[in-house]
CSV table of C-alpha atoms and ligand atoms in Angstrom, one decimal:
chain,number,residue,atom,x,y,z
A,1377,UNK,CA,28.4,7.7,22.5
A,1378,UNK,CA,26.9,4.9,20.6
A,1379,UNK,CA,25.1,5.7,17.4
A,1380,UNK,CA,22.1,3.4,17.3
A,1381,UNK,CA,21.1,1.7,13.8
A,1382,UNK,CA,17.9,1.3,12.2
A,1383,UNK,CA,16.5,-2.7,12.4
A,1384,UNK,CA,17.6,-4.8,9.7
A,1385,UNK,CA,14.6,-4.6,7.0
A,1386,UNK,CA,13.3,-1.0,7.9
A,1387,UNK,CA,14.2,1.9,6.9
A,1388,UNK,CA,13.1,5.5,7.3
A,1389,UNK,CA,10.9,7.9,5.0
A,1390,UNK,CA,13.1,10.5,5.2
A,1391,UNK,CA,11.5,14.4,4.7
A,1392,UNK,CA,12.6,14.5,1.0
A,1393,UNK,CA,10.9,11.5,0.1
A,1394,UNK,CA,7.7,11.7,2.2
A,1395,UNK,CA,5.8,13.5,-0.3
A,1396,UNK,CA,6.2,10.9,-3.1
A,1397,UNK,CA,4.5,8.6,-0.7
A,1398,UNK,CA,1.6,11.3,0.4
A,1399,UNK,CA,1.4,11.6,-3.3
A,1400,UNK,CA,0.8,7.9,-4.0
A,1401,UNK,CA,-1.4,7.9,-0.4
A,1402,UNK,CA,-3.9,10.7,-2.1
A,1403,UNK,CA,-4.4,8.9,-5.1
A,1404,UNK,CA,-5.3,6.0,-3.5
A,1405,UNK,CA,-7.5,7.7,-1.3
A,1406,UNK,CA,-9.2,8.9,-4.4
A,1407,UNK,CA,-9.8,5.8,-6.1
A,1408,UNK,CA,-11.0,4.5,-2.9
A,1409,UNK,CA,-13.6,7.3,-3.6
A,1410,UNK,CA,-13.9,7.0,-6.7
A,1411,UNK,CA,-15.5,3.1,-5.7
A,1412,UNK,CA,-17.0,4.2,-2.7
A,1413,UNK,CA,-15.3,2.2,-0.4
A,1414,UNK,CA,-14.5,3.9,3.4
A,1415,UNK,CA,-11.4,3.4,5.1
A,1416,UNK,CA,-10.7,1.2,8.3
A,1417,UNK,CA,-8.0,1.6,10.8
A,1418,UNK,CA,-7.1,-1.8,12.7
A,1419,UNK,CA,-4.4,-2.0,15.2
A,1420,UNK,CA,-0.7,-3.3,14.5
A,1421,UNK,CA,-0.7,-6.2,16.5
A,1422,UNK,CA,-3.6,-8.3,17.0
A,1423,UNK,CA,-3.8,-12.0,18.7
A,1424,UNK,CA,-1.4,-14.3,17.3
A,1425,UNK,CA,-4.5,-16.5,16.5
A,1426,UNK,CA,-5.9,-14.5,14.3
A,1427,UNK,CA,-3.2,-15.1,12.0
A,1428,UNK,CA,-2.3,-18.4,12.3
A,1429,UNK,CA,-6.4,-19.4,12.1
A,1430,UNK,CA,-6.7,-17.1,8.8
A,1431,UNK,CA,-3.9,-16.9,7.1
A,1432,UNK,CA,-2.8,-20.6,8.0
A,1433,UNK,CA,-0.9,-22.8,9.6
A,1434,UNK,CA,1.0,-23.8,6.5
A,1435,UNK,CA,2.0,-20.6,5.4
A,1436,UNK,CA,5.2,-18.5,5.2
A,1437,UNK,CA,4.4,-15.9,6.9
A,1438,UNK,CA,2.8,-17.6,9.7
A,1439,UNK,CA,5.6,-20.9,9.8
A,1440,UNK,CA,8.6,-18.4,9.5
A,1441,UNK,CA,8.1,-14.7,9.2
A,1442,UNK,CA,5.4,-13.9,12.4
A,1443,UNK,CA,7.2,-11.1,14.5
A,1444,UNK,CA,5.3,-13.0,17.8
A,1445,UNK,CA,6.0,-12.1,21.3
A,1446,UNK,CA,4.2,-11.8,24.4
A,1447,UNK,CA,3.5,-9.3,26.8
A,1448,UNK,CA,3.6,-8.1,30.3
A,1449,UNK,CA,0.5,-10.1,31.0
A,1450,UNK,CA,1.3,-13.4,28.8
A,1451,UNK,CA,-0.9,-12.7,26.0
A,1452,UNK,CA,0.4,-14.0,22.6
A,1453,UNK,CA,0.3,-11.2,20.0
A,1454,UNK,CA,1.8,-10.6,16.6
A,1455,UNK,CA,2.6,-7.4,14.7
A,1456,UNK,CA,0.1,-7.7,11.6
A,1457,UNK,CA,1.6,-9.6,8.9
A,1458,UNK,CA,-1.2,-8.4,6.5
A,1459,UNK,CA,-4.2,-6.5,6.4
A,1460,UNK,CA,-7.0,-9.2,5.5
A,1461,UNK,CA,-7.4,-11.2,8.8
A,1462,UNK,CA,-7.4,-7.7,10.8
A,1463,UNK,CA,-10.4,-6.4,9.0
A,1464,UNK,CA,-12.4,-9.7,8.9
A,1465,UNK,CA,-11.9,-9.7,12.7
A,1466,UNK,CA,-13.2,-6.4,13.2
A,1467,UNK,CA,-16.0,-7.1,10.8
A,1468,UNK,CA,-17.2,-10.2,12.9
A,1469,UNK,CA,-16.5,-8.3,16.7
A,1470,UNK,CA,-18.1,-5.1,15.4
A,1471,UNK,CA,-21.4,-7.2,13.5
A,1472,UNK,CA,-20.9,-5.5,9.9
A,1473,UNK,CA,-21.1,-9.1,9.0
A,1474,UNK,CA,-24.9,-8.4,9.7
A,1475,UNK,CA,-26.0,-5.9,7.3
A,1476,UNK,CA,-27.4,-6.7,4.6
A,1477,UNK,CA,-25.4,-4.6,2.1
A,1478,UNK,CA,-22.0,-5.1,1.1
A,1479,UNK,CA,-19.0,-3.5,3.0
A,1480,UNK,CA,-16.6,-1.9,1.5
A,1481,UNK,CA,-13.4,-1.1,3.1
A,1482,UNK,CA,-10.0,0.0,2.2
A,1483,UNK,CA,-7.0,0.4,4.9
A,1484,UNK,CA,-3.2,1.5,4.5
A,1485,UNK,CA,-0.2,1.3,7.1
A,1486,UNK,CA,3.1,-0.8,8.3
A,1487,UNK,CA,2.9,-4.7,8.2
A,1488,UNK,CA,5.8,-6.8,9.7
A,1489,UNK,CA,7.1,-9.9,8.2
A,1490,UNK,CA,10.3,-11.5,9.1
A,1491,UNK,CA,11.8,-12.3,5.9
A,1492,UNK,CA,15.4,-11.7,3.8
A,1493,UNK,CA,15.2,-8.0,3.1
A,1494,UNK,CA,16.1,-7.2,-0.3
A,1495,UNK,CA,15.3,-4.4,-3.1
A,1496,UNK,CA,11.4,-4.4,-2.6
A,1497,UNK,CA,11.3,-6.8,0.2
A,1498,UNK,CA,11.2,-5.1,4.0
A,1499,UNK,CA,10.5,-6.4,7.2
A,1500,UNK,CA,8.4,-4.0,7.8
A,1501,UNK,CA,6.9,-2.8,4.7
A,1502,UNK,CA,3.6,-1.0,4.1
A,1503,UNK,CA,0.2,-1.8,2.1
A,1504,UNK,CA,-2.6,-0.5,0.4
A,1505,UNK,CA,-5.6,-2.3,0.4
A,1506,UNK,CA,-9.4,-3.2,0.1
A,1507,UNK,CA,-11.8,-5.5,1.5
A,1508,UNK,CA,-15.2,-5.9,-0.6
A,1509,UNK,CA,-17.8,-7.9,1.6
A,1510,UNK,CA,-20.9,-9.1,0.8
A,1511,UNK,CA,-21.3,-10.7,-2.5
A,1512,UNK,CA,-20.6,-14.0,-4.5
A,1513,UNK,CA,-21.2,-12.3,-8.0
A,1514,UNK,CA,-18.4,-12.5,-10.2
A,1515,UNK,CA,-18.9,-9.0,-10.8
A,1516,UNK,CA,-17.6,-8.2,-7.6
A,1517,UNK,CA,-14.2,-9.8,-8.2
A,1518,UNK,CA,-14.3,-7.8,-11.9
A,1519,UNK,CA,-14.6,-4.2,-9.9
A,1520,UNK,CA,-12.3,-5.5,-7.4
A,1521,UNK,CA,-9.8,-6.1,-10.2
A,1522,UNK,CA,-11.1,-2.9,-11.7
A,1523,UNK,CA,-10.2,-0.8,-8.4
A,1524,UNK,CA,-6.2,-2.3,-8.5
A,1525,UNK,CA,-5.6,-0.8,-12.3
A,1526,UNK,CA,-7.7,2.1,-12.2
A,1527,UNK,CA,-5.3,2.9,-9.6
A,1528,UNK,CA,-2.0,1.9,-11.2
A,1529,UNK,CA,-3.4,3.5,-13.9
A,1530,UNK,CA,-3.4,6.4,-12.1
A,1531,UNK,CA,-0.5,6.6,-10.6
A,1532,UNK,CA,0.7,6.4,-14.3
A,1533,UNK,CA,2.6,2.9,-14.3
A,1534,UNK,CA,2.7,1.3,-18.0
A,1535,UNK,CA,4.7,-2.0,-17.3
A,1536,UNK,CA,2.4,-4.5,-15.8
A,1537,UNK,CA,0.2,-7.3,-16.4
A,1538,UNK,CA,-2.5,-8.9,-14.9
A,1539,UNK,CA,-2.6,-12.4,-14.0
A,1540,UNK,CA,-5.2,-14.0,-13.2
A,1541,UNK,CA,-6.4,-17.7,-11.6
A,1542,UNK,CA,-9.1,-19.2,-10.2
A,1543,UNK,CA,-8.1,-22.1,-7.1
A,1544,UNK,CA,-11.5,-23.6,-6.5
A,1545,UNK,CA,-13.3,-24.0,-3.5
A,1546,UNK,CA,-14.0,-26.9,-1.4
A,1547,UNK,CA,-15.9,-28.7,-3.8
A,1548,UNK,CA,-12.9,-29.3,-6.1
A,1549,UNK,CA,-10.1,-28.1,-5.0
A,1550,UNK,CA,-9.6,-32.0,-2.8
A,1551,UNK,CA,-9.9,-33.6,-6.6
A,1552,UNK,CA,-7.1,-31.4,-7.9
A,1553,UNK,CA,-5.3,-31.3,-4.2
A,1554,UNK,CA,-5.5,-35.2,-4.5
A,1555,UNK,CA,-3.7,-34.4,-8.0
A,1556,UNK,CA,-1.3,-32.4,-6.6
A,1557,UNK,CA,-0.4,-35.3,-4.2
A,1558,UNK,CA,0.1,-37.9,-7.0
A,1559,UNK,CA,2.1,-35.8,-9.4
A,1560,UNK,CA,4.8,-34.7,-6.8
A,1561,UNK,CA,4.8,-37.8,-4.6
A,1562,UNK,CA,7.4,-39.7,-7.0
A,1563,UNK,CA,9.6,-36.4,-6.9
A,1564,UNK,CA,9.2,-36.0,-2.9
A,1565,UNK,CA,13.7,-36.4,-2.3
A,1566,UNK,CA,14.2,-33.8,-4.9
A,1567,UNK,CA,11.7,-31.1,-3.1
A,1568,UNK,CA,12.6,-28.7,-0.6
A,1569,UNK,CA,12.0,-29.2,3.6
A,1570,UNK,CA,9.5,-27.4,3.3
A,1571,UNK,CA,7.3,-28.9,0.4
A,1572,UNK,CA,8.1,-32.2,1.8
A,1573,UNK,CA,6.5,-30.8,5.2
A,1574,UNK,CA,3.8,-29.2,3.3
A,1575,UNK,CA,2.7,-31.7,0.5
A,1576,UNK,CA,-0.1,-33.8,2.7
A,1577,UNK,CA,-1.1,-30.8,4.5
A,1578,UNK,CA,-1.4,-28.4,1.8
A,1579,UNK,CA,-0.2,-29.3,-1.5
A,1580,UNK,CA,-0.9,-26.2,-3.2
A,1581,UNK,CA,1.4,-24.6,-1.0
A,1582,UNK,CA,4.2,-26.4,-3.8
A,1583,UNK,CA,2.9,-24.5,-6.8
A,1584,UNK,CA,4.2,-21.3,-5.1
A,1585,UNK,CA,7.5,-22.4,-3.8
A,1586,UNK,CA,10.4,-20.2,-4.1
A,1587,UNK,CA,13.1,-23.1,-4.2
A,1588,UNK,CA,14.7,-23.8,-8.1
A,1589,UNK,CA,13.9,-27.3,-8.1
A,1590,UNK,CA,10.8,-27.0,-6.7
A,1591,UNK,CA,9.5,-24.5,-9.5
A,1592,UNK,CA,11.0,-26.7,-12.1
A,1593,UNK,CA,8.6,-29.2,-10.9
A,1594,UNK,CA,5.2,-26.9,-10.7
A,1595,UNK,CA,5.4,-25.2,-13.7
A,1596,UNK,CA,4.4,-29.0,-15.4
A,1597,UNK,CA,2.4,-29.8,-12.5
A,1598,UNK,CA,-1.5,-30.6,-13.1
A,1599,UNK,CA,-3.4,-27.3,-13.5
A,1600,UNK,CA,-6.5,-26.4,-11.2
A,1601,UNK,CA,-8.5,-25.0,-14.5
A,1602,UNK,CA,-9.1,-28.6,-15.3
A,1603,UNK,CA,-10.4,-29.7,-12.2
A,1604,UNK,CA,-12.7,-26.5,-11.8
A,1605,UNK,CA,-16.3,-27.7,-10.9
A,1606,UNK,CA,-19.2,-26.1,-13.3
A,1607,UNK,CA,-20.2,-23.6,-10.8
A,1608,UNK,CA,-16.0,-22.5,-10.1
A,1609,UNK,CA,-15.7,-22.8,-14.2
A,1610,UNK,CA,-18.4,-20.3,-14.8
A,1611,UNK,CA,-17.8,-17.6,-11.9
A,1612,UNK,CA,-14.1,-17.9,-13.4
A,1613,UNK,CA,-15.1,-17.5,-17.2
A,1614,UNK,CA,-17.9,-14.6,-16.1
A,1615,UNK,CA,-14.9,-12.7,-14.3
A,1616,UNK,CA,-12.8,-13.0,-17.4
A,1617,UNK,CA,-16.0,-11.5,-19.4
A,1618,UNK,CA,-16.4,-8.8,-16.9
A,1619,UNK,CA,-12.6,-7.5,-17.4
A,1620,UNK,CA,-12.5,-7.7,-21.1
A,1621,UNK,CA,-16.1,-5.8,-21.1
A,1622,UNK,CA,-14.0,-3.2,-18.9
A,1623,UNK,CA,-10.9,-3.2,-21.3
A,1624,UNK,CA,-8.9,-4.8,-18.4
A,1625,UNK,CA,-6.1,-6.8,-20.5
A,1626,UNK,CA,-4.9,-10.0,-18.3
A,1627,UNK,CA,-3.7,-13.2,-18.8
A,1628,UNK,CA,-4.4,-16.3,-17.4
A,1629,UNK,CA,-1.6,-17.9,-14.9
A,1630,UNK,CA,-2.6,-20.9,-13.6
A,1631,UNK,CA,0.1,-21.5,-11.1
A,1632,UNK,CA,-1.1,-18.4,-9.1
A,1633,UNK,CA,-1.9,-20.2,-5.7
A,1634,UNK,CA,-1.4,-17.1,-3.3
A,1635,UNK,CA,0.6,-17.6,-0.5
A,1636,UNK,CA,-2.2,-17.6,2.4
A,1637,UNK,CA,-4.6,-20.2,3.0
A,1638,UNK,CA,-7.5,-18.4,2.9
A,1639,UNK,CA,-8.6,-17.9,-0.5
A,1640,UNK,CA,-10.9,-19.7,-2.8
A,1641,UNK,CA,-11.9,-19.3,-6.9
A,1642,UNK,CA,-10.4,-15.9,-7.8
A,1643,UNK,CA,-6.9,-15.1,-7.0
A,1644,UNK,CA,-4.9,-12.2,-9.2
A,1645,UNK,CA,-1.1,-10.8,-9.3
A,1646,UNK,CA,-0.2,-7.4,-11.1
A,1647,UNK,CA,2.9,-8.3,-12.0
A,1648,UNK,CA,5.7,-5.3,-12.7
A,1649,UNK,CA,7.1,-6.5,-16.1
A,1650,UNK,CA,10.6,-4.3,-15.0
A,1651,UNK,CA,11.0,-5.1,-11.2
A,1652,UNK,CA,13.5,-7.7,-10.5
A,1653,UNK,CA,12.9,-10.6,-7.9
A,1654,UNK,CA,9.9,-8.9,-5.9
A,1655,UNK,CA,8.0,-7.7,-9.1
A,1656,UNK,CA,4.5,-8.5,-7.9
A,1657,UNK,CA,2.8,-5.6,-7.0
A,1658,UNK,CA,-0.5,-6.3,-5.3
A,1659,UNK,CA,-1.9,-9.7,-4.7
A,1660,UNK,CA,-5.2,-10.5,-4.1
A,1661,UNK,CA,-8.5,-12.8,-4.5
A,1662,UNK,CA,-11.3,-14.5,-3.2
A,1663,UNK,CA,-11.7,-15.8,0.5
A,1664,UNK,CA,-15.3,-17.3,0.5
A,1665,UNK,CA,-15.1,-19.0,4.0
A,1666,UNK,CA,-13.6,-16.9,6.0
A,1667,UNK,CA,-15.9,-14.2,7.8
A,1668,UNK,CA,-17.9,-17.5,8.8
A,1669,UNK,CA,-14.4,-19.8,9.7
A,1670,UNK,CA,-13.7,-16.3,12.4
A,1671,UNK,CA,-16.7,-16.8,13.8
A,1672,UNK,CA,-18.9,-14.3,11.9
A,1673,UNK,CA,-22.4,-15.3,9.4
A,1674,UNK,CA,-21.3,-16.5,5.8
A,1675,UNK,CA,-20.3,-13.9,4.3
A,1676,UNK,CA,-18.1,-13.7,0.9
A,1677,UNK,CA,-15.1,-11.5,0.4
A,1678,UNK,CA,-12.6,-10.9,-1.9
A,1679,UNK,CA,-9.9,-7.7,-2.1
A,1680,UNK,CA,-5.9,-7.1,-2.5
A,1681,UNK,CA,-3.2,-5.5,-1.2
A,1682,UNK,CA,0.0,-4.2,-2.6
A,1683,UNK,CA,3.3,-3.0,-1.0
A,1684,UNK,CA,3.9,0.8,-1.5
A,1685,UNK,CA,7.8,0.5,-1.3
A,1686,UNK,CA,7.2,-1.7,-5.0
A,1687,UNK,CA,5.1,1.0,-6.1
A,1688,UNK,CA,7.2,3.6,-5.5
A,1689,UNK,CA,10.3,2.2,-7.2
A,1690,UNK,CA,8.2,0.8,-10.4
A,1691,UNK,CA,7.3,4.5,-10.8
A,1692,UNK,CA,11.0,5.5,-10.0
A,1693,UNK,CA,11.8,3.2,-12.5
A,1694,UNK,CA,9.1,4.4,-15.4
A,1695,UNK,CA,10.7,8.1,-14.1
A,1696,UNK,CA,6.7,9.1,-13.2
A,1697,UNK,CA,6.7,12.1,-11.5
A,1698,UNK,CA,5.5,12.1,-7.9
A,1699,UNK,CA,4.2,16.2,-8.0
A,1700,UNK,CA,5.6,18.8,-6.1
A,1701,UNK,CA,7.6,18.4,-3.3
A,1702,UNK,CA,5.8,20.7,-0.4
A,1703,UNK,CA,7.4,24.5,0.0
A,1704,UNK,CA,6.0,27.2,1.7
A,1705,UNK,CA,3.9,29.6,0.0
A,1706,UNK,CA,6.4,33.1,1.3
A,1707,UNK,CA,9.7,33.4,2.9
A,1708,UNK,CA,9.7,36.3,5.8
A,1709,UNK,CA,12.7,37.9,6.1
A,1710,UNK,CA,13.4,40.7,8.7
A,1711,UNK,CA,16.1,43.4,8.7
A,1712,UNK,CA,16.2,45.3,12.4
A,1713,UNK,CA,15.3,45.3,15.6
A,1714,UNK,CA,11.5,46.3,15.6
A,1715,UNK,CA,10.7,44.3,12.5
A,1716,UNK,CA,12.8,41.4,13.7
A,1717,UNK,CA,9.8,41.5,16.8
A,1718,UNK,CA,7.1,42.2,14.9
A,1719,UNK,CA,7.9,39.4,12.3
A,1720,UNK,CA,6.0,36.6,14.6
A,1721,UNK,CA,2.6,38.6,14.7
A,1722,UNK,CA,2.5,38.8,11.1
A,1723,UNK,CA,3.8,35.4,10.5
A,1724,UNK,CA,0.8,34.2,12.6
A,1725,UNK,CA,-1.7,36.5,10.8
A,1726,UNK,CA,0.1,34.7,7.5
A,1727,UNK,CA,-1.0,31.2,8.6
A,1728,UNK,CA,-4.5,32.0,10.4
A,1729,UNK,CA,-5.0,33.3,6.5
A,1730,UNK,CA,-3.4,30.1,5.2
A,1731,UNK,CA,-0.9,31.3,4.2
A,1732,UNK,CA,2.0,28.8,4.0
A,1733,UNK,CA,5.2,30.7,5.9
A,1734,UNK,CA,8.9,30.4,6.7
A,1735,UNK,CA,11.4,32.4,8.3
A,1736,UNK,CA,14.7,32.4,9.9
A,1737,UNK,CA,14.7,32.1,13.4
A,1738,UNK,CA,18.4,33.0,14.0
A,1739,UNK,CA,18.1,36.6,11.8
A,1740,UNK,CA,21.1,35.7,9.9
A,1741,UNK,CA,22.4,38.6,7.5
A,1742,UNK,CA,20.0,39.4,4.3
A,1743,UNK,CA,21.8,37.5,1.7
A,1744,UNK,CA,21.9,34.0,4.2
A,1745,UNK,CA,17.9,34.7,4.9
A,1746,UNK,CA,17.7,35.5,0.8
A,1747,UNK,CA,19.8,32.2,0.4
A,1748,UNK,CA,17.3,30.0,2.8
A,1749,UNK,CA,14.3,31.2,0.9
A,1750,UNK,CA,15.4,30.0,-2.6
A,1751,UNK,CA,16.8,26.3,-1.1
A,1752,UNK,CA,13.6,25.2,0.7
A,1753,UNK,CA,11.9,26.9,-3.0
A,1754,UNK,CA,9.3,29.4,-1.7
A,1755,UNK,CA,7.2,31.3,-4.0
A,1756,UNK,CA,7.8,34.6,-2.6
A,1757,UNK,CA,10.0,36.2,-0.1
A,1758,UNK,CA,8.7,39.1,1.6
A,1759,UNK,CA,11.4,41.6,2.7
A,1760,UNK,CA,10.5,43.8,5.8
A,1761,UNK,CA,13.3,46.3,7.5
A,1762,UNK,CA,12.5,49.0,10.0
A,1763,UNK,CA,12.0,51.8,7.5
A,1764,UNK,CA,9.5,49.3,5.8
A,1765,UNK,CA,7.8,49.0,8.9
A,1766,UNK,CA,7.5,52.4,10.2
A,1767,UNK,CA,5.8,53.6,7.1
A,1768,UNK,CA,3.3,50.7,6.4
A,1769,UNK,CA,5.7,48.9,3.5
A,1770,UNK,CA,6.7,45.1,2.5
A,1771,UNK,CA,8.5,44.2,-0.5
A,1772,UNK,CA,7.1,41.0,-2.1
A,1773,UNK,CA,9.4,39.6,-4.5
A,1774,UNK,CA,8.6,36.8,-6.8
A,1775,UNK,CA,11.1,34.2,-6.9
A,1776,UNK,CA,10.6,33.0,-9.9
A,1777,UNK,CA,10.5,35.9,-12.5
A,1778,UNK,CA,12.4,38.4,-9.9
A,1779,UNK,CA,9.7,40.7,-10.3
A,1780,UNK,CA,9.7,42.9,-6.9
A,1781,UNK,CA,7.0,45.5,-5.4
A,1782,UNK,CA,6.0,47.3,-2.9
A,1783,UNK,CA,3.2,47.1,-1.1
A,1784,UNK,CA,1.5,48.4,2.0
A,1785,UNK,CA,2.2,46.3,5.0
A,1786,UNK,CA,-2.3,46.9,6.1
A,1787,UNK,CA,-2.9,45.1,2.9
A,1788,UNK,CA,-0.3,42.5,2.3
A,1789,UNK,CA,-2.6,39.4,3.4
A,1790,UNK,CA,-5.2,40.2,1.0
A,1791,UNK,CA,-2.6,40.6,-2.1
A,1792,UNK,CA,-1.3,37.7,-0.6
A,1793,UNK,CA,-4.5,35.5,-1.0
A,1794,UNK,CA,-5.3,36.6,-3.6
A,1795,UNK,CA,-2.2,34.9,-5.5
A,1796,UNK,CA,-2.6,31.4,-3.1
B,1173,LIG,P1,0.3,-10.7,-0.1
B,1173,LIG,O1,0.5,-11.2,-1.5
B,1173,LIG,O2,1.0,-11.4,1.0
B,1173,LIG,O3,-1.2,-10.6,0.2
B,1173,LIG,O4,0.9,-9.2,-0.1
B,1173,LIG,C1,0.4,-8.2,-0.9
B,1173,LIG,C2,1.5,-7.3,-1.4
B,1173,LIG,O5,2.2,-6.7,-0.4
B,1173,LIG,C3,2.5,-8.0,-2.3
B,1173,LIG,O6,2.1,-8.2,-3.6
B,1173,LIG,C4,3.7,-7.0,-2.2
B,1173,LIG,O7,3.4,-5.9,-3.1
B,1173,LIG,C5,3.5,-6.5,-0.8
B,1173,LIG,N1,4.4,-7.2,0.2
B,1173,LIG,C6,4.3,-8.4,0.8
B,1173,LIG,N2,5.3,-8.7,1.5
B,1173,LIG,C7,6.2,-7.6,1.4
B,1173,LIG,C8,7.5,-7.3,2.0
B,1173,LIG,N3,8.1,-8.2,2.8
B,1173,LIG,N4,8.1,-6.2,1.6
B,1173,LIG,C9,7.5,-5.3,0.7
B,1173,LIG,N5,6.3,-5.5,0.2
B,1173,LIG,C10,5.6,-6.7,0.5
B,1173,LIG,C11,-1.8,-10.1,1.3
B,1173,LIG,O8,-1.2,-9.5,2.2
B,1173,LIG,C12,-3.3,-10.2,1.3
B,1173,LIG,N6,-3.8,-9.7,2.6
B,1173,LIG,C13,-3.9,-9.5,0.2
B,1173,LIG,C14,-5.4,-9.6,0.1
B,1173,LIG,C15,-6.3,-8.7,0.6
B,1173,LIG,N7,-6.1,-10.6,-0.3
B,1173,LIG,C16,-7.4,-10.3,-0.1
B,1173,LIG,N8,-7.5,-9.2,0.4
């Protein structure tokens, strides 16, 4: 028989690991709260359109890392490379665009990009995220920020910084795109294939390039703070005001570009200052345009994502704990025939009470059913023979200070909860 292997770039969350990420899920979940924003589910796959018209034409993800296909009827779909252009589109189909206060939405779950796996890099790799809707104020883009720490705050993480940027919008960003064009022009031979591609269509596309060269080149090239316009120049120096009013330490990186067309002004990285390569731990910023470029009214937005998987491993690597891995609150186990048939009444009787339960099905000897109790770490074991039985008895025995008593079998549920 052939064993069949997991795809290239995936990889399973195996049943010892799933509660770290159901730990990191709740918090989440609970800043989302905390900021009042709801969540939205989109579906995996969308129109290929959709990403190629939001995220752009130019990009990575759309140029090389689209998992594209069609289906049975010839419709060209795409497995959601990010969360952004999903929630934009549902906003427009479903007219949220149309209220008049903000929305404010946060989403998790698998996004697909065909790119080199590597430590933190997946093909398909999940992401938390937010969408804020509604509002130009520079405020906005503060609490946004604000939202992404209080939650790595939470979660405990130490080493990272915030950078932060702002790219314009279209009233400056040709002067400092023309910019772009003269400073890298004389240097065209040395730059990659794809900056050569990119440099007419989207020059900023070169700040962000991954290629040696090419970096040694942006990291003198002409920065956008000095082409800001008055109006990009103060939303950018009001946003800065607003995290330092809020305690949030950043600093300011003007070579973050993003790596998606769609944003404008405010674009911010927390970077993991231990993480190797992929050490940038949500991305995010403004994107002005687009509810009105996908067909919806002019509405602003700004929000982030980050990739769990990065998460994870910067807390692995700060040794944060991730809680308590889930075990059952009491172990059954049965010794002879008539408790052996009477242990799947009481075990439902356990859980109707909420009473977390395990057993073993196969009625192994005592001392393996003992054994199976203290490796999946139950709090109690409850021990119930035929003698037990007959005369109204169950032995509850703590597992952590051995303590052991007996107790009649009519009122075990209600000693039970009153310990759970
Ligand atoms: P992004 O920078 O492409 O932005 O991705 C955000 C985060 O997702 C990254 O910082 C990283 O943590 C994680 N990530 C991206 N690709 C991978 C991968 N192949 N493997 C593991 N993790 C990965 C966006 O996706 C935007 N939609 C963010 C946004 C929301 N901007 C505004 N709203």
């Amino acid at each position: 028989m052939t064993k069949h292997k997991i795809p290239r770039g995936t990889y399973d969350i195996l049943p010892t690991e799933s509660y770290k990420w159901q730990y990191v899920q709740n918090i989440f979940r609970e800043v989302a709260k905390l900021y009042n924003f709801k969540e939205i589910v989109t579906p995996i796959f969308e129109t290929s359109a959709l990403f190629e018209r939001s995220v752009g034409d130019t990009s990575d993800i759309v140029e090389k890392e689209m998992y594209k296909f069609s289906d049975k009827k010839g419709r060209i779909l795409a497995l959601r490379p990010e969360g952004t252009a999903s929630v934009v589109r549902s906003l427009v189909e479903n007219n949220l665009d149309l209220q008049p206060n903000s929305s404010k939405v946060y989403y998790m779950g698998p996004m697909f990009r065909y790119d080199r796996p590597q430590k933190g890099r997946y093909r398909q790799f999940y992401q938390y995220g937010i969408e804020y809707f509604g509002s130009e104020n520079p405020l906005v883009d503060a609490q946004t920020i604000a939202f992404a720490d209080t939650f790595l705050k939470k979660v405990g993480l130490k080493n990272y910084n915030l950078e932060i940027n702002s790219i314009g919008n279209s009233n400056c960003s040709d002067d400092y795109d023309q910019a772009l064009v003269n400073y890298f022009k004389p240097h065209l031979n040395e730059l990659c294939n794809d900056c050569q591609r990119r440099i007419e269509k989207n020059p900023k596309r070169l700040l962000d390039c991954k290629n040696k060269t090419c970096k040694s080149f942006a990291v003198k090239a002409p920065s956008m703070l000095e082409y800001l316009d008055e109006e990009c120049k103060i939303h950018f120096e009001k946003v800065q005001e607003y995290l330092t009013k809020m305690n949030i330490d950043f600093i300011i990186n003007p070579l973050i570009v993003r790596g998606i067309d769609y944003y404008s002004q405010t674009a911010f990285e927390f970077i993991d200052t231990n993480l190797g390569a992929q050490n940038t731990l949500i991305g995010g910023g403004r994107y002005d345009g687009l509810v009105k470029q996908m067909g919806g009214r002019d509405v602003p937005g700004i929000g982030f994502a980050g990739g769990f998987e990065r998460l994870l491993l910067s807390m692995e690597a700060e040794s944060i704990s991730f809680g308590e891995e889930q075990k059952p609150n009491i172990f059954l186990v049965t010794l002879g025939e008539n408790a052996d048939e009477f242990a799947p009444s009481l075990l439902a009787k356990f859980r109707a009470n909420g009473i977390a339960s395990e057993f073993d099905p196969d009625k192994h000897s005592i001392k393996a059913q003992m054994k199976s109790a203290n490796r999946i770490n139950a709090d109690y074991v409850l021990i119930l023979g035929d003698d037990e039985l007959a005369n109204d008895k169950i032995n509850l025995k703590n597992m952590e200070t051995g303590e052991q008593a007996e107790i009649a079998l009519s009122e075990i549920i209600a000693k039970l909860k009153e310990k759970f």
